[in-house]
Amino acid sequence: MNSFSQKIEQIAINQLGKKDFFLLQNEINVIPKLIFPNEPIEGMLKCNSNYKTGLLIATNKRILFIENQTIHGLNVYEFSFSEIDNLSFNPNTEFGNIIIRIKNRVELFENINSEKGYSFSLLINTFLTSQKIDKQFQSSKGSFSGIPKAEKVDLEGIQENKVNTLYKKRVKYAIIFSIVLILVIVKIINYSEYKNDLSTTSIPIEYNAQSNFNAIPPDNKKVLEFIAKVKKNYKVSYDDIEKTYWVYDRSNPVDVTKNGIFVYFGMTESNFWSRIKIQYFGDDWLFIKNYSFKIDNVVVDYQPTATIERDNKSGYVWEILDESPLENVQLDSIWRLLENCNNAKLRFRGDKYHNDKIITKNQLKSLKRMRALYEEAREIYGIKPKQY
């Protein structure tokens, strides 16, 4: 067991207690595959959802619910803080419920210890409040540049009242912002200590190589040698206008007639970045909305952020998602899970229908090779870790 897994086990024992720790052992064991070593765990809860026992986890960025399906393995659900409208805890004597409101739906988690549930909801609402205040200050930037003037009639009392009201609002926002700022600073200090504790972990961390990634200036000779080596061992095309090499594993398809998930890279003399393509090809339109991955005994649902491109020809249709894992924690987590699994299946979910495809052994090996290439490129290009 590596230091990262040991750290998570210790957090789980502290947060859950030994009884629930042993009860949720399967869920705890999969956590290192779902989060980054520098993504601190803020809280854990044992709870029920739809009559199934599971583990609710909060990091500094999102909430995860890992549900044990017993026969069918584990299901994993993700709720990003940016998507959550509201989270509340409703105590009922010794136990209570957490309700998460996300756009047009409500997620209910039941049978939660009241003391732990209250602390968990307070923690999450601290993050949510911080995000909302940040958005308010961004959207209202410059709106306090002046105070509305009263008409030149005998309304001095009304004008004074408006000024006092606006002043009180400023003071109120300032107090709230100060409190949140203090909480955030405390979290940053704790996060720095947590990150230092995990500095020796060997689990891969995603790196942002595409835009403003603060890379160390690369050794041009090493980069050119690396490009030359890549051209020998991988399929490479060159865009002479953008001066970009596009790098594919030799097993990756050259057309749209293959189903599955594939990784490819963009590469210049000063930059290197990754892309992931999820590709459906068949006789019937699905009008894909999202995807589900069955990875060994773990089920992960994925809602894409990019547009799914669709086209057809000669009686066949294809629907393709092309997205960067550099800006998406969950997409990179799926890549990491797939490269280390034994068996995997991909479900393309449409409006009314779905289609299941096996992710082949060759595709899984390709994902592993492309990760290895990316790790090598990180050293050559001097790419620094992306912070989540």
Tab-separated table of C-alpha atoms in Angstrom:
chain	number	residue	atom	x	y	z
A	1	MET	CA	0.000	0.000	0.000
A	2	ASN	CA	1.433	3.402	-0.995
A	3	SER	CA	1.520	6.507	1.192
A	4	PHE	CA	-1.469	8.099	-0.564
A	5	SER	CA	-3.724	5.081	0.161
A	6	GLN	CA	-2.481	4.977	3.753
A	7	LYS	CA	-3.278	8.670	4.155
A	8	ILE	CA	-6.821	8.130	2.877
A	9	GLU	CA	-7.352	5.156	5.198
A	10	GLN	CA	-6.275	7.257	8.173
A	11	ILE	CA	-8.638	10.071	7.147
A	12	ALA	CA	-11.468	7.530	6.767
A	13	ILE	CA	-10.861	6.071	10.244
A	14	ASN	CA	-10.819	9.565	11.773
A	15	GLN	CA	-13.932	10.730	9.904
A	16	LEU	CA	-16.058	7.562	10.020
A	17	GLY	CA	-14.898	5.667	13.066
A	18	LYS	CA	-13.623	2.086	12.973
A	19	LYS	CA	-17.060	0.451	12.667
A	20	ASP	CA	-18.105	2.347	9.540
A	21	PHE	CA	-14.532	2.199	8.200
A	22	PHE	CA	-14.697	-1.603	8.015
A	23	LEU	CA	-18.280	-1.533	6.734
A	24	LEU	CA	-17.301	0.771	3.837
A	25	GLN	CA	-13.954	-0.850	3.046
A	26	ASN	CA	-14.741	-1.439	-0.651
A	27	GLU	CA	-15.767	2.184	-1.160
A	28	ILE	CA	-12.685	3.481	0.662
A	29	ASN	CA	-10.334	1.283	-1.369
A	30	VAL	CA	-11.438	2.900	-4.649
A	31	ILE	CA	-10.936	6.524	-3.469
A	32	PRO	CA	-7.248	6.760	-4.578
A	33	LYS	CA	-8.394	6.052	-8.153
A	34	LEU	CA	-11.014	8.805	-8.099
A	35	ILE	CA	-9.232	11.812	-6.623
A	36	PHE	CA	-5.874	13.492	-7.031
A	37	PRO	CA	-3.175	13.311	-4.355
A	38	ASN	CA	-3.275	17.113	-4.122
A	39	GLU	CA	-7.094	17.219	-3.866
A	40	PRO	CA	-7.649	17.244	-0.091
A	41	ILE	CA	-10.516	15.303	1.424
A	42	GLU	CA	-12.512	17.658	3.644
A	43	GLY	CA	-15.163	15.263	4.949
A	44	MET	CA	-16.631	11.740	4.785
A	45	LEU	CA	-20.049	10.401	5.757
A	46	LYS	CA	-21.781	7.018	5.771
A	47	CYS	CA	-25.305	7.444	4.412
A	48	ASN	CA	-28.123	5.859	2.398
A	49	SER	CA	-29.401	6.865	-1.021
A	50	ASN	CA	-32.339	5.053	-2.643
A	51	TYR	CA	-32.096	2.414	0.118
A	52	LYS	CA	-28.451	1.681	-0.730
A	53	THR	CA	-25.602	2.280	1.709
A	54	GLY	CA	-22.706	4.351	0.444
A	55	LEU	CA	-19.941	6.802	1.204
A	56	LEU	CA	-20.351	10.568	0.741
A	57	ILE	CA	-17.037	12.411	0.276
A	58	ALA	CA	-16.312	16.135	0.067
A	59	THR	CA	-13.052	17.485	-1.345
A	60	ASN	CA	-12.144	21.141	-1.794
A	61	LYS	CA	-13.796	21.080	-5.245
A	62	ARG	CA	-16.628	18.536	-5.417
A	63	ILE	CA	-18.785	15.932	-3.680
A	64	LEU	CA	-18.551	12.236	-4.570
A	65	PHE	CA	-20.997	9.494	-3.633
A	66	ILE	CA	-19.701	5.917	-3.897
A	67	GLU	CA	-22.523	3.383	-3.810
A	68	ASN	CA	-21.982	-0.330	-3.282
A	69	GLN	CA	-24.124	-2.372	-5.681
A	70	THR	CA	-22.737	-5.664	-4.296
A	71	ILE	CA	-23.249	-7.926	-7.341
A	72	HIS	CA	-22.699	-5.216	-9.938
A	73	GLY	CA	-19.786	-3.503	-8.196
A	74	LEU	CA	-19.576	0.187	-7.307
A	75	ASN	CA	-21.352	3.228	-8.705
A	76	VAL	CA	-19.705	6.642	-8.454
A	77	TYR	CA	-21.587	9.949	-8.711
A	78	GLU	CA	-19.997	13.402	-8.817
A	79	PHE	CA	-21.457	16.808	-7.839
A	80	SER	CA	-19.247	19.783	-8.627
A	81	PHE	CA	-19.579	22.804	-6.305
A	82	SER	CA	-20.135	24.974	-9.381
A	83	GLU	CA	-23.312	22.948	-10.166
A	84	ILE	CA	-24.807	22.885	-6.664
A	85	ASP	CA	-27.515	25.484	-6.041
A	86	ASN	CA	-28.071	24.618	-2.396
A	87	LEU	CA	-27.145	22.035	0.248
A	88	SER	CA	-29.093	21.667	3.491
A	89	PHE	CA	-29.099	19.301	6.469
A	90	ASN	CA	-32.387	18.367	8.134
A	91	PRO	CA	-31.788	16.761	11.538
A	92	ASN	CA	-34.276	14.285	12.953
A	93	THR	CA	-33.241	13.446	16.527
A	94	GLU	CA	-30.122	11.261	16.279
A	95	PHE	CA	-30.094	11.049	12.472
A	96	GLY	CA	-30.927	13.378	9.611
A	97	ASN	CA	-30.887	13.948	5.848
A	98	ILE	CA	-28.719	15.961	3.473
A	99	ILE	CA	-30.498	17.478	0.490
A	100	ILE	CA	-28.476	18.691	-2.509
A	101	ARG	CA	-30.318	20.813	-5.075
A	102	ILE	CA	-28.771	20.829	-8.547
A	103	LYS	CA	-30.651	22.735	-11.252
A	104	ASN	CA	-33.871	20.779	-11.872
A	105	ARG	CA	-33.255	17.831	-9.567
A	106	VAL	CA	-32.803	17.001	-5.888
A	107	GLU	CA	-30.402	14.418	-4.440
A	108	LEU	CA	-31.342	12.983	-1.028
A	109	PHE	CA	-28.893	11.271	1.355
A	110	GLU	CA	-30.458	9.727	4.459
A	111	ASN	CA	-29.685	8.092	7.798
A	112	ILE	CA	-26.782	10.429	8.595
A	113	ASN	CA	-25.486	10.966	12.119
A	114	SER	CA	-26.822	14.405	13.076
A	115	GLU	CA	-23.595	15.746	14.549
A	116	LYS	CA	-21.522	14.648	11.542
A	117	GLY	CA	-24.188	15.741	9.068
A	118	TYR	CA	-24.360	19.232	10.524
A	119	SER	CA	-20.548	19.612	10.379
A	120	PHE	CA	-20.482	18.281	6.816
A	121	SER	CA	-23.182	20.692	5.596
A	122	LEU	CA	-21.494	23.629	7.359
A	123	LEU	CA	-18.232	22.773	5.608
A	124	ILE	CA	-19.825	22.513	2.149
A	125	ASN	CA	-21.814	25.709	2.591
A	126	THR	CA	-18.571	27.513	3.442
A	127	PHE	CA	-17.221	26.567	0.014
A	128	LEU	CA	-20.524	27.392	-1.711
A	129	THR	CA	-20.763	30.785	0.004
A	130	SER	CA	-17.206	31.579	-0.987
A	131	GLN	CA	-17.985	30.799	-4.636
A	132	LYS	CA	-21.200	32.845	-4.635
A	133	ILE	CA	-19.484	35.883	-3.090
A	134	ASP	CA	-16.656	35.629	-5.614
A	135	LYS	CA	-19.246	35.641	-8.423
A	136	GLN	CA	-21.113	38.585	-6.887
A	137	PHE	CA	-17.971	40.647	-6.559
A	138	GLN	CA	-16.939	39.786	-10.118
A	139	SER	CA	-20.362	40.644	-11.559
A	140	SER	CA	-20.706	43.857	-9.501
A	141	LYS	CA	-17.200	45.125	-10.211
A	142	GLY	CA	-17.339	48.923	-10.465
A	143	SER	CA	-20.975	49.142	-9.398
A	144	PHE	CA	-20.083	51.059	-6.215
A	145	SER	CA	-18.253	53.827	-8.090
A	146	GLY	CA	-20.885	56.409	-7.189
A	147	ILE	CA	-23.987	57.056	-5.105
A	148	PRO	CA	-27.249	57.891	-6.912
A	149	LYS	CA	-28.056	61.602	-6.699
A	150	ALA	CA	-31.444	62.820	-5.441
A	151	GLU	CA	-33.606	65.218	-7.380
A	152	LYS	CA	-33.220	68.940	-6.535
A	153	VAL	CA	-36.336	69.015	-4.384
A	154	ASP	CA	-36.737	68.762	-0.651
A	155	LEU	CA	-35.678	65.067	-0.440
A	156	GLU	CA	-32.546	65.391	1.693
A	157	GLY	CA	-33.926	62.912	4.230
A	158	ILE	CA	-34.646	60.336	1.512
A	159	GLN	CA	-31.208	60.853	-0.022
A	160	GLU	CA	-29.532	60.419	3.365
A	161	ASN	CA	-31.537	57.247	3.946
A	162	LYS	CA	-30.402	55.840	0.573
A	163	VAL	CA	-26.777	56.613	1.417
A	164	ASN	CA	-27.095	54.961	4.832
A	165	THR	CA	-28.790	51.901	3.328
A	166	LEU	CA	-26.064	51.523	0.710
A	167	TYR	CA	-23.404	52.014	3.381
A	168	LYS	CA	-24.980	49.260	5.503
A	169	LYS	CA	-25.038	46.927	2.513
A	170	ARG	CA	-21.350	47.605	1.905
A	171	VAL	CA	-20.543	46.886	5.540
A	172	LYS	CA	-22.632	43.694	5.430
A	173	TYR	CA	-20.863	42.401	2.304
A	174	ALA	CA	-17.491	43.398	3.733
A	175	ILE	CA	-18.144	41.442	6.950
A	176	ILE	CA	-19.314	38.349	5.057
A	177	PHE	CA	-16.369	38.547	2.687
A	178	SER	CA	-13.923	38.913	5.607
A	179	ILE	CA	-15.339	35.848	7.365
A	180	VAL	CA	-15.155	33.741	4.203
A	181	LEU	CA	-11.648	35.031	3.473
A	182	ILE	CA	-10.483	33.918	6.929
A	183	LEU	CA	-12.032	30.471	6.397
A	184	VAL	CA	-10.413	30.176	2.972
A	185	ILE	CA	-7.004	31.166	4.384
A	186	VAL	CA	-7.340	28.471	7.058
A	187	LYS	CA	-8.229	25.945	4.359
A	188	ILE	CA	-5.237	27.015	2.272
A	189	ILE	CA	-2.916	26.519	5.257
A	190	ASN	CA	-4.387	23.066	5.942
A	191	TYR	CA	-4.202	22.240	2.232
A	192	SER	CA	-0.508	23.188	2.092
A	193	GLU	CA	0.226	20.859	5.010
A	194	TYR	CA	-1.847	18.091	3.363
A	195	LYS	CA	-0.016	18.533	0.035
A	196	ASN	CA	3.384	18.371	1.741
A	197	ASP	CA	2.381	15.113	3.446
A	198	LEU	CA	1.629	13.612	0.009
A	199	SER	CA	4.752	14.866	-1.771
A	200	THR	CA	6.223	11.366	-2.142
A	201	THR	CA	3.193	9.707	-3.736
A	202	SER	CA	3.701	7.846	-7.001
A	203	ILE	CA	0.107	8.261	-8.294
A	204	PRO	CA	0.011	10.312	-11.533
A	205	ILE	CA	-1.090	13.958	-11.321
A	206	GLU	CA	-2.566	15.784	-14.318
A	207	TYR	CA	-0.511	18.596	-15.794
A	208	ASN	CA	-1.785	21.602	-17.705
A	209	ALA	CA	0.263	21.986	-20.869
A	210	GLN	CA	-2.156	23.801	-23.106
A	211	SER	CA	-2.523	27.373	-21.895
A	212	ASN	CA	-0.582	29.415	-19.343
A	213	PHE	CA	0.840	26.314	-17.713
A	214	ASN	CA	3.956	28.068	-16.337
A	215	ALA	CA	6.314	25.516	-17.806
A	216	ILE	CA	10.037	25.723	-17.221
A	217	PRO	CA	11.629	26.856	-20.527
A	218	PRO	CA	12.367	23.553	-22.285
A	219	ASP	CA	15.781	22.470	-23.470
A	220	ASN	CA	15.272	22.915	-27.235
A	221	LYS	CA	17.731	20.165	-28.134
A	222	LYS	CA	15.957	17.628	-25.893
A	223	VAL	CA	12.567	18.652	-27.278
A	224	LEU	CA	13.694	18.159	-30.881
A	225	GLU	CA	15.192	14.777	-30.007
A	226	PHE	CA	11.926	13.835	-28.281
A	227	ILE	CA	9.866	14.848	-31.337
A	228	ALA	CA	12.154	12.806	-33.587
A	229	LYS	CA	11.727	9.753	-31.353
A	230	VAL	CA	7.943	10.167	-31.208
A	231	LYS	CA	7.751	10.344	-35.022
A	232	LYS	CA	9.433	6.922	-35.200
A	233	ASN	CA	7.191	5.156	-32.679
A	234	TYR	CA	3.780	6.809	-33.102
A	235	LYS	CA	1.471	7.930	-35.887
A	236	VAL	CA	2.235	11.613	-36.435
A	237	SER	CA	0.665	14.242	-38.684
A	238	TYR	CA	2.015	17.776	-39.049
A	239	ASP	CA	0.130	21.053	-39.427
A	240	ASP	CA	2.618	23.345	-41.177
A	241	ILE	CA	0.458	26.431	-40.583
A	242	GLU	CA	0.026	26.005	-36.823
A	243	LYS	CA	3.432	24.264	-36.644
A	244	THR	CA	1.845	21.511	-34.568
A	245	TYR	CA	2.463	17.771	-34.552
A	246	TRP	CA	-0.592	15.596	-33.808
A	247	VAL	CA	0.458	12.351	-32.133
A	248	TYR	CA	-1.613	9.144	-32.075
A	249	ASP	CA	-0.946	5.660	-30.805
A	250	ARG	CA	-0.431	3.223	-33.711
A	251	SER	CA	-3.581	1.305	-32.662
A	252	ASN	CA	-5.791	4.421	-32.768
A	253	PRO	CA	-8.294	4.547	-35.651
A	254	VAL	CA	-7.614	6.809	-38.609
A	255	ASP	CA	-11.345	7.279	-39.335
A	256	VAL	CA	-14.719	7.384	-37.577
A	257	THR	CA	-15.585	3.701	-38.035
A	258	LYS	CA	-14.368	2.564	-34.598
A	259	ASN	CA	-16.132	2.713	-31.226
A	260	GLY	CA	-14.278	3.503	-28.014
A	261	ILE	CA	-12.137	6.017	-26.167
A	262	PHE	CA	-8.788	7.248	-27.466
A	263	VAL	CA	-6.087	9.671	-26.300
A	264	TYR	CA	-3.984	11.787	-28.642
A	265	PHE	CA	-1.590	14.731	-28.213
A	266	GLY	CA	-0.749	18.088	-29.701
A	267	MET	CA	2.962	18.956	-29.718
A	268	THR	CA	5.044	21.951	-30.745
A	269	GLU	CA	8.654	22.894	-30.101
A	270	SER	CA	7.591	24.617	-26.870
A	271	ASN	CA	4.347	22.980	-25.774
A	272	PHE	CA	2.613	19.610	-25.278
A	273	TRP	CA	-1.033	18.803	-24.420
A	274	SER	CA	-3.497	15.917	-24.404
A	275	ARG	CA	-6.959	15.320	-25.877
A	276	ILE	CA	-9.489	12.539	-25.310
A	277	LYS	CA	-11.876	11.355	-28.022
A	278	ILE	CA	-14.976	9.244	-27.219
A	279	GLN	CA	-16.332	7.853	-30.458
A	280	TYR	CA	-19.613	6.141	-31.408
A	281	PHE	CA	-20.199	4.607	-34.860
A	282	GLY	CA	-23.295	2.645	-35.900
A	283	ASP	CA	-26.459	2.311	-37.960
A	284	ASP	CA	-28.760	4.316	-35.693
A	285	TRP	CA	-28.677	7.789	-34.198
A	286	LEU	CA	-28.444	7.885	-30.399
A	287	PHE	CA	-28.181	11.671	-29.960
A	288	ILE	CA	-25.795	11.046	-27.087
A	289	LYS	CA	-26.213	13.144	-23.935
A	290	ASN	CA	-23.714	11.455	-21.601
A	291	TYR	CA	-21.675	8.324	-20.971
A	292	SER	CA	-21.307	5.563	-18.366
A	293	PHE	CA	-18.099	3.600	-17.859
A	294	LYS	CA	-18.043	0.171	-16.155
A	295	ILE	CA	-14.395	-0.095	-15.110
A	296	ASP	CA	-13.732	-3.426	-13.379
A	297	ASN	CA	-16.342	-3.170	-10.579
A	298	VAL	CA	-16.713	0.631	-10.621
A	299	VAL	CA	-19.402	2.501	-12.590
A	300	VAL	CA	-18.640	6.147	-13.399
A	301	ASP	CA	-21.114	8.448	-15.153
A	302	TYR	CA	-19.679	11.280	-17.240
A	303	GLN	CA	-21.495	14.410	-18.392
A	304	PRO	CA	-19.464	16.077	-21.182
A	305	THR	CA	-18.757	19.814	-21.153
A	306	ALA	CA	-17.867	20.065	-24.851
A	307	THR	CA	-20.283	19.727	-27.777
A	308	ILE	CA	-20.761	16.229	-29.221
A	309	GLU	CA	-20.247	16.402	-33.004
A	310	ARG	CA	-22.596	14.344	-35.206
A	311	ASP	CA	-22.561	13.364	-38.867
A	312	ASN	CA	-23.666	10.582	-41.231
A	313	LYS	CA	-22.847	9.054	-44.609
A	314	SER	CA	-23.901	6.005	-46.650
A	315	GLY	CA	-26.392	4.823	-44.040
A	316	TYR	CA	-23.959	5.085	-41.098
A	317	VAL	CA	-23.840	7.664	-38.292
A	318	TRP	CA	-21.139	8.805	-35.907
A	319	GLU	CA	-21.208	10.918	-32.762
A	320	ILE	CA	-17.867	12.107	-31.397
A	321	LEU	CA	-16.831	13.934	-28.225
A	322	ASP	CA	-13.364	15.534	-28.366
A	323	GLU	CA	-12.411	17.076	-25.034
A	324	SER	CA	-9.325	18.003	-23.012
A	325	PRO	CA	-8.694	16.226	-19.685
A	326	LEU	CA	-6.483	19.151	-18.676
A	327	GLU	CA	-9.479	21.216	-17.618
A	328	ASN	CA	-11.625	18.384	-16.261
A	329	VAL	CA	-10.776	16.436	-13.117
A	330	GLN	CA	-13.319	13.671	-13.755
A	331	LEU	CA	-12.292	13.037	-17.358
A	332	ASP	CA	-8.678	12.609	-16.310
A	333	SER	CA	-9.807	10.327	-13.443
A	334	ILE	CA	-11.607	8.123	-15.980
A	335	TRP	CA	-8.429	7.958	-18.079
A	336	ARG	CA	-6.413	6.941	-15.003
A	337	LEU	CA	-8.975	4.305	-14.015
A	338	LEU	CA	-9.051	2.817	-17.514
A	339	GLU	CA	-5.293	2.594	-17.935
A	340	ASN	CA	-5.018	0.466	-14.790
A	341	CYS	CA	-8.073	-1.779	-15.162
A	342	ASN	CA	-8.544	-5.310	-16.480
A	343	ASN	CA	-11.964	-4.965	-18.139
A	344	ALA	CA	-14.084	-2.010	-19.193
A	345	LYS	CA	-17.348	-1.265	-20.956
A	346	LEU	CA	-18.648	2.034	-22.336
A	347	ARG	CA	-22.348	2.928	-22.497
A	348	PHE	CA	-23.366	5.696	-24.928
A	349	ARG	CA	-26.544	7.218	-23.451
A	350	GLY	CA	-28.951	8.955	-25.838
A	351	ASP	CA	-32.331	10.662	-25.565
A	352	LYS	CA	-34.300	7.402	-25.726
A	353	TYR	CA	-31.768	4.645	-26.423
A	354	HIS	CA	-28.323	3.542	-25.402
A	355	ASN	CA	-25.604	1.377	-26.898
A	356	ASP	CA	-22.940	-0.618	-25.035
A	357	LYS	CA	-19.458	-1.256	-26.387
A	358	ILE	CA	-16.569	-3.194	-24.881
A	359	ILE	CA	-13.405	-1.128	-24.517
A	360	THR	CA	-10.937	-3.549	-26.062
A	361	LYS	CA	-7.676	-4.730	-24.543
A	362	ASN	CA	-5.820	-2.893	-27.316
A	363	GLN	CA	-7.564	0.360	-26.422
A	364	LEU	CA	-6.732	-0.088	-22.724
A	365	LYS	CA	-3.082	-0.760	-23.573
A	366	SER	CA	-3.088	2.306	-25.819
A	367	LEU	CA	-4.344	4.498	-22.946
A	368	LYS	CA	-1.520	3.200	-20.777
A	369	ARG	CA	1.107	3.858	-23.464
A	370	MET	CA	-0.204	7.380	-24.020
A	371	ARG	CA	-0.019	8.102	-20.282
A	372	ALA	CA	3.585	6.904	-20.252
A	373	LEU	CA	4.364	9.170	-23.209
A	374	TYR	CA	2.714	12.084	-21.459
A	375	GLU	CA	4.770	11.485	-18.319
A	376	GLU	CA	7.934	11.433	-20.429
A	377	ALA	CA	6.891	14.637	-22.198
A	378	ARG	CA	6.292	16.303	-18.844
A	379	GLU	CA	9.955	15.848	-17.993
A	380	ILE	CA	11.199	16.960	-21.420
A	381	TYR	CA	8.960	20.034	-21.629
A	382	GLY	CA	9.280	20.922	-17.944
A	383	ILE	CA	5.517	20.940	-17.380
A	384	LYS	CA	4.557	21.773	-13.811
A	385	PRO	CA	1.657	20.064	-11.986
A	386	LYS	CA	-1.796	21.512	-12.463
A	387	GLN	CA	-3.371	22.477	-9.131
A	388	TYR	CA	-7.013	21.477	-8.545
